[in-house]
Amino acid sequence: MVHAAFPVDPAVLLPFLVAVSLIELTPGPNMGWLALVALGRGRIAGMAAVAGVTLGLTAWMVAAAFGLTTVLLTFPGLYQAVRWAGVAFLLWLAWEAWAGAGKVAPDAEPDRRTLGGLFLRGLTGNLLNPKAAVFYVALLPTFIRPDRASPLVQALTLGGLHVAVSVAVHTLIVLGAASAGAVVMRRMQGVVAGRAMAAGIAAVAVWMAWTTRA
């Protein structure tokens, strides 16, 4: 018998939330990049990046719920292509930060163009992170129960909860890094701060290459 009152089994909610919270609190490329953006450009810029990351994560979640990410995992060559495109994209961001070091004042308020660019960078970086696909394919099925709503509805419900947890964690990272940046960036020269951020993003690229290896 299917229970229509609630789409997922209430008994799986707490274990699921604990699992995704621990995963989100584990240092990873998204966390590192968002912290660097907030540290170097402030809270508003960091939240624009969070919005892009969230949309990218949501796209992976929906694709996984409809079974589309199995294509990525079925063909190792495709997985590797996406993986290395993501690494290359982060290295390009690192070069961009290096070349632009000293051109942006630490206290400057980001304009719409800057915020839009950070949103697109967050979106693109997350769409090129195949680890999100692996996460949903591996985790969601273990919390889906046959006596509840359809697997699609359960996957979308649980995936939506994970996205909400990720937004909360990423927001806390941005707020914390922005507060630290208000102190750190005032003590560093513009060029030094920009190049330190570039080195940090390059480290995130290496981090992503390591954590997404098959």
Coordinates of N, CA and C in Angstrom, one line a residue:
M1 N 0.8 -1.2 0.0 CA 0.0 0.0 0.0 C 0.9 1.2 0.0
V2 N 0.5 2.2 -0.8 CA 1.3 3.5 -0.9 C 0.7 4.5 0.0
H3 N 1.5 5.1 0.8 CA 1.1 6.2 1.7 C 1.2 7.5 1.0
A4 N 0.1 8.2 0.8 CA 0.0 9.4 0.1 C 0.2 10.6 1.0
A5 N 0.1 10.5 2.3 CA 0.2 11.6 3.2 C 1.5 12.3 3.1
F6 N 2.6 11.6 3.0 CA 3.9 12.2 2.9 C 4.7 11.4 1.9
P7 N 5.4 12.1 0.9 CA 6.0 11.4 -0.2 C 7.1 10.4 0.2
V8 N 7.9 10.8 1.3 CA 9.0 9.9 1.7 C 8.7 9.4 3.1
D9 N 9.4 8.3 3.4 CA 9.2 7.7 4.8 C 9.8 8.6 5.8
P10 N 9.0 9.1 6.8 CA 9.5 10.0 7.8 C 10.7 9.4 8.6
A11 N 10.8 8.1 8.6 CA 11.9 7.5 9.3 C 13.3 7.7 8.7
V12 N 13.3 8.0 7.4 CA 14.6 8.2 6.7 C 15.0 9.7 6.7
L13 N 14.2 10.6 7.2 CA 14.5 12.0 7.1 C 15.7 12.4 7.9
L14 N 15.7 12.0 9.2 CA 16.8 12.4 10.1 C 18.1 11.7 9.6
P15 N 18.2 10.4 9.3 CA 19.4 9.9 8.8 C 19.9 10.6 7.5
F16 N 18.9 10.9 6.6 CA 19.3 11.6 5.3 C 19.9 12.9 5.6
L17 N 19.2 13.7 6.5 CA 19.7 15.1 6.8 C 21.1 15.0 7.4
V18 N 21.3 14.1 8.3 CA 22.6 13.9 8.9 C 23.6 13.6 7.9
A19 N 23.3 12.7 7.0 CA 24.2 12.2 6.0 C 24.6 13.4 5.0
V20 N 23.6 14.2 4.5 CA 23.9 15.2 3.6 C 24.6 16.4 4.3
S21 N 24.3 16.6 5.6 CA 25.0 17.7 6.4 C 26.4 17.4 6.5
L22 N 26.8 16.1 6.9 CA 28.2 15.7 7.0 C 28.9 15.8 5.7
I23 N 28.2 15.5 4.6 CA 28.8 15.6 3.3 C 29.1 17.0 2.9
E24 N 28.1 17.9 3.2 CA 28.3 19.3 2.9 C 29.4 20.0 3.7
L25 N 29.5 19.5 5.0 CA 30.5 20.1 5.9 C 31.9 19.6 5.6
T26 N 32.0 18.5 4.8 CA 33.3 18.0 4.4 C 34.0 19.0 3.4
P27 N 35.2 19.5 3.6 CA 35.8 20.4 2.7 C 35.8 19.8 1.3
G28 N 35.5 20.7 0.3 CA 35.5 20.3 -1.1 C 35.7 21.5 -2.0
P29 N 35.7 21.3 -3.3 CA 35.9 22.4 -4.2 C 34.9 23.6 -4.1
N30 N 33.6 23.3 -4.0 CA 32.7 24.3 -3.8 C 32.9 25.2 -2.6
M31 N 33.2 24.5 -1.5 CA 33.5 25.2 -0.2 C 34.7 26.1 -0.4
G32 N 35.8 25.6 -1.0 CA 37.0 26.3 -1.1 C 36.8 27.5 -2.0
W33 N 36.1 27.4 -3.1 CA 36.0 28.5 -4.1 C 35.1 29.6 -3.5
L34 N 33.9 29.2 -2.8 CA 33.0 30.1 -2.2 C 33.7 30.9 -1.1
A35 N 34.5 30.3 -0.3 CA 35.3 30.9 0.7 C 36.2 32.0 0.1
L36 N 36.9 31.6 -0.9 CA 37.8 32.5 -1.6 C 37.1 33.7 -2.2
V37 N 36.0 33.5 -2.8 CA 35.2 34.6 -3.4 C 34.8 35.6 -2.3
A38 N 34.2 35.0 -1.2 CA 33.7 35.9 -0.1 C 34.9 36.6 0.6
L39 N 36.0 35.9 0.7 CA 37.2 36.5 1.4 C 37.7 37.6 0.6
G40 N 37.8 37.5 -0.7 CA 38.3 38.5 -1.6 C 37.4 39.6 -2.0
R41 N 36.1 39.3 -2.2 CA 35.1 40.3 -2.7 C 34.0 40.6 -1.8
G42 N 33.8 39.9 -0.7 CA 32.7 40.3 0.2 C 31.5 39.4 0.2
R43 N 30.6 39.7 1.1 CA 29.4 38.9 1.3 C 28.5 38.9 0.1
I44 N 28.2 40.0 -0.6 CA 27.3 40.0 -1.7 C 27.8 39.2 -2.9
A45 N 29.1 39.4 -3.1 CA 29.7 38.6 -4.2 C 29.6 37.1 -3.9
G46 N 29.9 36.8 -2.6 CA 29.8 35.4 -2.2 C 28.5 34.8 -2.4
M47 N 27.4 35.5 -2.1 CA 26.1 35.0 -2.2 C 25.7 34.9 -3.7
A48 N 26.2 35.7 -4.6 CA 25.9 35.6 -6.0 C 26.6 34.2 -6.5
A49 N 27.8 33.9 -6.0 CA 28.4 32.7 -6.3 C 27.6 31.5 -5.7
V50 N 27.1 31.6 -4.5 CA 26.2 30.6 -3.9 C 25.0 30.3 -4.8
A51 N 24.4 31.3 -5.3 CA 23.2 31.2 -6.2 C 23.6 30.3 -7.4
G52 N 24.7 30.6 -8.0 CA 25.1 29.9 -9.2 C 25.4 28.4 -8.9
V53 N 26.1 28.2 -7.8 CA 26.4 26.8 -7.3 C 25.2 26.0 -7.0
T54 N 24.2 26.7 -6.4 CA 22.9 26.1 -6.1 C 22.1 25.7 -7.3
L55 N 22.1 26.5 -8.3 CA 21.4 26.2 -9.6 C 22.1 25.0 -10.2
G56 N 23.4 25.0 -10.2 CA 24.1 23.8 -10.8 C 23.9 22.5 -10.1
L57 N 23.8 22.6 -8.8 CA 23.5 21.4 -8.0 C 22.1 21.0 -8.2
T58 N 21.2 21.9 -8.3 CA 19.8 21.5 -8.6 C 19.7 20.9 -9.9
A59 N 20.4 21.3 -10.9 CA 20.3 20.7 -12.2 C 20.8 19.3 -12.2
W60 N 21.9 19.0 -11.4 CA 22.4 17.6 -11.3 C 21.3 16.8 -10.5
M61 N 20.7 17.4 -9.5 CA 19.7 16.6 -8.8 C 18.5 16.2 -9.6
V62 N 18.0 17.1 -10.4 CA 16.9 16.8 -11.3 C 17.3 15.8 -12.3
A63 N 18.5 16.0 -12.9 CA 19.0 15.0 -13.9 C 19.1 13.6 -13.3
A64 N 19.6 13.5 -12.1 CA 19.7 12.2 -11.4 C 18.3 11.6 -11.1
A65 N 17.4 12.5 -10.7 CA 16.0 12.0 -10.4 C 15.4 11.4 -11.6
F66 N 15.6 11.9 -12.8 CA 15.1 11.4 -14.0 C 16.0 10.3 -14.7
G67 N 17.0 9.9 -14.0 CA 17.9 8.9 -14.5 C 18.9 9.3 -15.6
L68 N 19.0 10.6 -15.8 CA 19.9 11.1 -16.9 C 21.4 11.0 -16.6
T69 N 21.7 11.0 -15.3 CA 23.1 11.0 -14.9 C 23.8 9.6 -15.1
T70 N 22.9 8.6 -15.3 CA 23.5 7.3 -15.5 C 24.3 7.2 -16.8
V71 N 24.0 8.1 -17.7 CA 24.7 8.1 -19.0 C 26.1 8.6 -18.7
L72 N 26.3 9.6 -17.8 CA 27.6 10.1 -17.5 C 28.5 9.0 -16.8
L73 N 27.8 8.2 -15.9 CA 28.5 7.2 -15.2 C 28.7 5.9 -16.0
T74 N 27.9 5.7 -17.0 CA 28.1 4.5 -17.9 C 29.3 4.6 -18.8
F75 N 29.6 5.8 -19.2 CA 30.7 6.0 -20.2 C 31.8 6.7 -19.5
P76 N 32.8 6.0 -19.0 CA 34.0 6.6 -18.3 C 34.6 7.8 -19.1
G77 N 34.7 7.7 -20.4 CA 35.3 8.7 -21.2 C 34.5 10.0 -21.0
L78 N 33.2 10.0 -21.0 CA 32.4 11.2 -20.8 C 32.6 11.8 -19.4
Y79 N 32.6 10.9 -18.4 CA 32.9 11.3 -17.0 C 34.2 12.1 -17.0
Q80 N 35.2 11.5 -17.5 CA 36.6 12.1 -17.5 C 36.6 13.4 -18.2
A81 N 35.8 13.5 -19.3 CA 35.8 14.8 -20.1 C 35.2 15.9 -19.3
V82 N 34.1 15.6 -18.6 CA 33.4 16.6 -17.7 C 34.4 16.9 -16.6
R83 N 35.0 15.9 -16.0 CA 35.9 16.1 -14.9 C 37.0 17.1 -15.2
W84 N 37.7 16.8 -16.3 CA 38.9 17.6 -16.7 C 38.4 19.0 -17.2
A85 N 37.2 19.1 -17.8 CA 36.7 20.4 -18.2 C 36.5 21.3 -16.9
G86 N 36.0 20.6 -15.8 CA 35.8 21.4 -14.6 C 37.2 21.8 -14.0
V87 N 38.2 21.0 -14.0 CA 39.5 21.3 -13.5 C 40.1 22.5 -14.4
A88 N 39.9 22.4 -15.7 CA 40.5 23.4 -16.6 C 39.7 24.7 -16.3
F89 N 38.4 24.7 -16.1 CA 37.7 25.9 -15.8 C 38.2 26.6 -14.5
L90 N 38.4 25.8 -13.5 CA 39.0 26.4 -12.3 C 40.4 27.0 -12.5
L91 N 41.2 26.3 -13.3 CA 42.5 26.9 -13.6 C 42.4 28.2 -14.4
W92 N 41.4 28.3 -15.2 CA 41.2 29.5 -16.0 C 40.7 30.6 -15.0
L93 N 39.9 30.3 -14.0 CA 39.5 31.3 -13.0 C 40.7 31.7 -12.2
A94 N 41.6 30.8 -11.9 CA 42.8 31.1 -11.2 C 43.7 32.1 -12.0
W95 N 43.8 31.8 -13.3 CA 44.6 32.8 -14.2 C 43.9 34.1 -14.3
E96 N 42.6 34.1 -14.3 CA 41.8 35.4 -14.4 C 42.1 36.2 -13.1
A97 N 42.1 35.5 -12.0 CA 42.3 36.2 -10.7 C 43.8 36.7 -10.7
W98 N 44.7 36.0 -11.2 CA 46.1 36.4 -11.2 C 46.3 37.6 -12.1
A99 N 45.7 37.5 -13.3 CA 45.9 38.6 -14.2 C 45.2 39.9 -13.8
G100 N 44.1 39.8 -13.0 CA 43.3 40.9 -12.5 C 43.7 41.4 -11.1
A101 N 44.8 40.8 -10.6 CA 45.2 41.2 -9.2 C 45.6 42.7 -9.2
G102 N 45.0 43.3 -8.2 CA 45.2 44.8 -7.9 C 44.3 45.7 -8.7
K103 N 43.5 45.1 -9.6 CA 42.6 46.0 -10.4 C 41.3 46.2 -9.7
V104 N 40.9 45.5 -8.6 CA 39.7 45.6 -7.9 C 40.0 46.0 -6.5
A105 N 39.5 47.2 -6.0 CA 39.8 47.6 -4.7 C 39.1 46.7 -3.7
P106 N 39.7 46.3 -2.6 CA 39.2 45.4 -1.6 C 37.8 45.8 -1.1
D107 N 37.6 47.1 -0.9 CA 36.3 47.6 -0.4 C 35.3 48.0 -1.4
A108 N 35.6 47.7 -2.7 CA 34.7 48.1 -3.8 C 33.4 47.2 -3.8
E109 N 32.3 47.9 -3.9 CA 31.0 47.1 -4.0 C 30.9 46.5 -5.4
P110 N 30.6 45.2 -5.5 CA 30.5 44.6 -6.8 C 29.2 45.1 -7.6
D111 N 29.4 45.3 -8.9 CA 28.3 45.8 -9.7 C 27.5 44.6 -10.2
R112 N 26.4 44.9 -11.0 CA 25.6 43.8 -11.5 C 26.4 42.9 -12.4
R113 N 27.3 43.5 -13.2 CA 28.1 42.7 -14.2 C 29.0 41.7 -13.4
T114 N 29.6 42.2 -12.3 CA 30.5 41.3 -11.5 C 29.7 40.2 -10.9
L115 N 28.5 40.6 -10.3 CA 27.7 39.6 -9.6 C 27.2 38.5 -10.6
G116 N 26.8 39.0 -11.8 CA 26.3 38.1 -12.9 C 27.4 37.1 -13.3
G117 N 28.7 37.7 -13.4 CA 29.8 36.8 -13.7 C 30.1 35.8 -12.7
L118 N 30.0 36.1 -11.4 CA 30.2 35.2 -10.3 C 29.1 34.1 -10.3
F119 N 27.9 34.5 -10.6 CA 26.8 33.6 -10.7 C 27.1 32.5 -11.7
L120 N 27.5 33.0 -12.9 CA 27.7 32.1 -14.0 C 29.0 31.2 -13.8
R121 N 29.9 31.8 -13.1 CA 31.1 30.9 -12.7 C 30.7 29.8 -11.7
G122 N 29.9 30.2 -10.8 CA 29.4 29.2 -9.8 C 28.6 28.1 -10.5
L123 N 27.7 28.5 -11.4 CA 26.9 27.6 -12.1 C 27.8 26.7 -13.0
T124 N 28.6 27.3 -13.8 CA 29.5 26.5 -14.7 C 30.4 25.5 -13.9
G125 N 31.0 26.0 -12.9 CA 31.9 25.2 -12.1 C 31.2 24.0 -11.5
N126 N 29.9 24.2 -11.1 CA 29.2 23.0 -10.5 C 28.7 22.1 -11.6
L127 N 28.3 22.6 -12.7 CA 27.9 21.7 -13.8 C 29.0 20.9 -14.3
L128 N 30.2 21.4 -14.1 CA 31.4 20.6 -14.6 C 32.0 19.8 -13.5
N129 N 31.3 19.6 -12.4 CA 31.7 18.8 -11.3 C 31.0 17.5 -11.2
P130 N 31.5 16.4 -11.8 CA 30.7 15.2 -11.9 C 30.5 14.5 -10.6
K131 N 31.2 15.0 -9.5 CA 31.0 14.4 -8.2 C 29.6 14.5 -7.7
A132 N 28.9 15.6 -8.2 CA 27.5 15.8 -7.8 C 26.6 14.7 -8.3
A133 N 26.9 14.2 -9.6 CA 26.2 13.2 -10.2 C 26.4 11.9 -9.4
V134 N 27.6 11.6 -9.1 CA 27.9 10.4 -8.3 C 27.2 10.4 -7.0
F135 N 27.2 11.5 -6.4 CA 26.6 11.7 -5.1 C 25.1 11.3 -5.1
Y136 N 24.4 11.8 -6.1 CA 22.9 11.5 -6.2 C 22.7 10.1 -6.6
V137 N 23.4 9.6 -7.5 CA 23.2 8.2 -8.0 C 23.5 7.2 -6.8
A138 N 24.5 7.5 -6.0 CA 24.9 6.6 -4.9 C 24.0 6.7 -3.7
L139 N 23.6 7.9 -3.4 CA 22.9 8.2 -2.1 C 21.4 8.1 -2.1
L140 N 20.8 8.7 -3.1 CA 19.3 8.8 -3.1 C 18.6 7.5 -3.1
P141 N 19.0 6.5 -3.9 CA 18.3 5.2 -3.9 C 18.2 4.5 -2.5
T142 N 19.2 4.8 -1.7 CA 19.2 4.1 -0.4 C 18.2 4.6 0.6
F143 N 17.6 5.8 0.3 CA 16.6 6.4 1.1 C 15.2 6.3 0.5
I144 N 15.0 5.7 -0.6 CA 13.7 5.6 -1.3 C 13.0 4.3 -0.9
R145 N 11.8 4.4 -0.5 CA 11.0 3.3 -0.1 C 9.9 2.9 -1.0
P146 N 9.6 1.6 -1.3 CA 8.6 1.3 -2.3 C 7.2 1.5 -1.9
D147 N 6.9 1.7 -0.6 CA 5.5 1.9 -0.1 C 5.2 3.4 0.0
R148 N 6.0 4.3 -0.6 CA 5.7 5.7 -0.5 C 5.4 6.2 -1.9
A149 N 5.6 7.5 -2.2 CA 5.4 8.0 -3.5 C 6.3 7.4 -4.6
S150 N 6.1 7.8 -5.8 CA 6.9 7.2 -6.9 C 8.4 7.5 -6.6
P151 N 9.3 6.7 -7.1 CA 10.7 7.0 -6.9 C 11.1 8.4 -7.4
L152 N 10.5 8.9 -8.5 CA 10.8 10.2 -9.0 C 10.4 11.2 -7.9
V153 N 9.2 11.2 -7.4 CA 8.8 12.1 -6.4 C 9.7 12.1 -5.1
Q154 N 10.0 10.9 -4.7 CA 10.8 10.7 -3.5 C 12.2 11.3 -3.8
A155 N 12.8 11.0 -5.0 CA 14.1 11.5 -5.3 C 14.1 13.1 -5.4
L156 N 13.1 13.7 -5.9 CA 13.0 15.1 -6.0 C 12.8 15.7 -4.6
T157 N 12.0 15.1 -3.8 CA 11.8 15.6 -2.4 C 13.1 15.5 -1.6
L158 N 13.8 14.4 -1.6 CA 15.0 14.3 -0.9 C 16.1 15.2 -1.5
G159 N 16.1 15.2 -2.8 CA 17.1 16.1 -3.4 C 16.9 17.6 -3.1
G160 N 15.6 18.0 -3.0 CA 15.3 19.3 -2.6 C 15.8 19.6 -1.2
L161 N 15.7 18.7 -0.3 CA 16.1 18.8 1.1 C 17.7 19.0 1.1
H162 N 18.3 18.2 0.2 CA 19.8 18.3 0.2 C 20.2 19.7 -0.3
V163 N 19.5 20.2 -1.3 CA 19.8 21.5 -1.9 C 19.7 22.6 -0.8
A164 N 18.6 22.4 0.0 CA 18.3 23.4 1.1 C 19.5 23.4 2.1
V165 N 19.9 22.1 2.5 CA 21.1 22.0 3.4 C 22.3 22.6 2.8
S166 N 22.6 22.4 1.5 CA 23.8 23.0 0.9 C 23.7 24.5 0.9
V167 N 22.6 25.1 0.7 CA 22.4 26.6 0.7 C 22.8 27.1 2.1
A168 N 22.2 26.4 3.1 CA 22.5 26.8 4.5 C 24.0 26.8 4.8
V169 N 24.6 25.7 4.4 CA 26.1 25.5 4.7 C 26.9 26.5 3.9
H170 N 26.6 26.7 2.7 CA 27.4 27.6 1.8 C 27.2 29.0 2.3
T171 N 26.0 29.4 2.7 CA 25.7 30.7 3.2 C 26.6 31.0 4.5
L172 N 26.7 30.0 5.4 CA 27.5 30.2 6.6 C 29.0 30.3 6.2
I173 N 29.4 29.6 5.2 CA 30.8 29.7 4.7 C 31.1 31.1 4.2
V174 N 30.1 31.6 3.4 CA 30.3 32.9 2.8 C 30.3 34.0 3.9
L175 N 29.4 33.9 4.8 CA 29.3 34.9 5.9 C 30.6 34.9 6.7
G176 N 31.1 33.7 7.1 CA 32.3 33.6 7.9 C 33.5 34.1 7.1
A177 N 33.6 33.7 5.8 CA 34.8 34.2 5.1 C 34.8 35.7 4.8
A178 N 33.6 36.2 4.5 CA 33.5 37.7 4.3 C 33.9 38.4 5.5
S179 N 33.5 38.0 6.7 CA 33.9 38.6 7.9 C 35.4 38.6 8.1
A180 N 36.0 37.4 7.8 CA 37.4 37.3 7.9 C 38.1 38.2 6.9
G181 N 37.5 38.2 5.7 CA 38.1 39.0 4.6 C 38.2 40.5 4.9
A182 N 37.2 41.0 5.7 CA 37.1 42.4 6.0 C 38.4 42.8 6.8
V183 N 38.9 41.9 7.5 CA 40.1 42.1 8.3 C 41.4 41.8 7.5
V184 N 41.4 40.6 6.9 CA 42.6 40.2 6.1 C 42.9 41.1 5.0
M185 N 41.9 41.4 4.1 CA 42.2 42.1 2.9 C 42.7 43.5 3.1
R186 N 42.3 44.1 4.3 CA 42.8 45.5 4.6 C 44.3 45.5 4.9
R187 N 44.8 44.3 5.3 CA 46.2 44.2 5.7 C 47.1 43.8 4.6
M188 N 46.5 43.4 3.4 CA 47.2 43.0 2.3 C 47.1 44.0 1.1
Q189 N 48.2 44.1 0.4 CA 48.1 45.0 -0.8 C 47.3 44.3 -1.9
G190 N 46.6 45.1 -2.7 CA 45.7 44.6 -3.7 C 46.3 43.5 -4.6
V191 N 47.5 43.7 -5.1 CA 48.1 42.7 -6.0 C 48.4 41.4 -5.2
V192 N 48.9 41.5 -4.0 CA 49.2 40.4 -3.2 C 48.0 39.6 -2.9
A193 N 46.9 40.3 -2.5 CA 45.6 39.7 -2.2 C 45.1 38.9 -3.4
G194 N 45.1 39.6 -4.6 CA 44.6 39.0 -5.8 C 45.4 37.7 -6.2
R195 N 46.7 37.8 -6.0 CA 47.5 36.6 -6.4 C 47.3 35.5 -5.4
A196 N 47.1 35.9 -4.1 CA 46.9 34.8 -3.1 C 45.5 34.1 -3.4
M197 N 44.6 34.9 -3.9 CA 43.3 34.3 -4.3 C 43.5 33.4 -5.5
A198 N 44.3 33.8 -6.5 CA 44.5 33.0 -7.6 C 45.2 31.7 -7.3
A199 N 46.2 31.7 -6.3 CA 46.8 30.5 -5.9 C 45.8 29.6 -5.2
G200 N 44.9 30.2 -4.4 CA 43.9 29.4 -3.7 C 43.0 28.7 -4.7
I201 N 42.6 29.4 -5.8 CA 41.7 28.8 -6.8 C 42.4 27.7 -7.5
A202 N 43.7 27.9 -7.8 CA 44.5 26.8 -8.4 C 44.6 25.6 -7.5
A203 N 44.7 25.8 -6.2 CA 44.7 24.7 -5.3 C 43.4 24.0 -5.3
V204 N 42.3 24.8 -5.4 CA 40.9 24.1 -5.5 C 40.8 23.3 -6.7
A205 N 41.4 23.7 -7.8 CA 41.4 22.9 -9.1 C 42.1 21.6 -8.9
V206 N 43.3 21.6 -8.2 CA 44.0 20.4 -7.9 C 43.2 19.5 -7.0
W207 N 42.5 20.1 -6.0 CA 41.6 19.4 -5.1 C 40.5 18.7 -5.8
M208 N 39.9 19.4 -6.8 CA 38.8 18.8 -7.5 C 39.3 17.6 -8.4
A209 N 40.5 17.8 -9.0 CA 41.1 16.7 -9.8 C 41.3 15.5 -8.9
W210 N 41.7 15.7 -7.7 CA 42.0 14.6 -6.8 C 40.7 13.9 -6.3
T211 N 39.7 14.7 -5.9 CA 38.5 14.2 -5.3 C 37.5 13.6 -6.3
T212 N 37.6 13.9 -7.6 CA 36.7 13.4 -8.6 C 37.3 12.2 -9.4
R213 N 38.5 11.8 -9.0 CA 39.2 10.8 -9.7 C 38.4 9.5 -9.6
A214 N 38.3 8.7 -10.7 CA 37.5 7.5 -10.7 C 38.2 6.3 -10.0

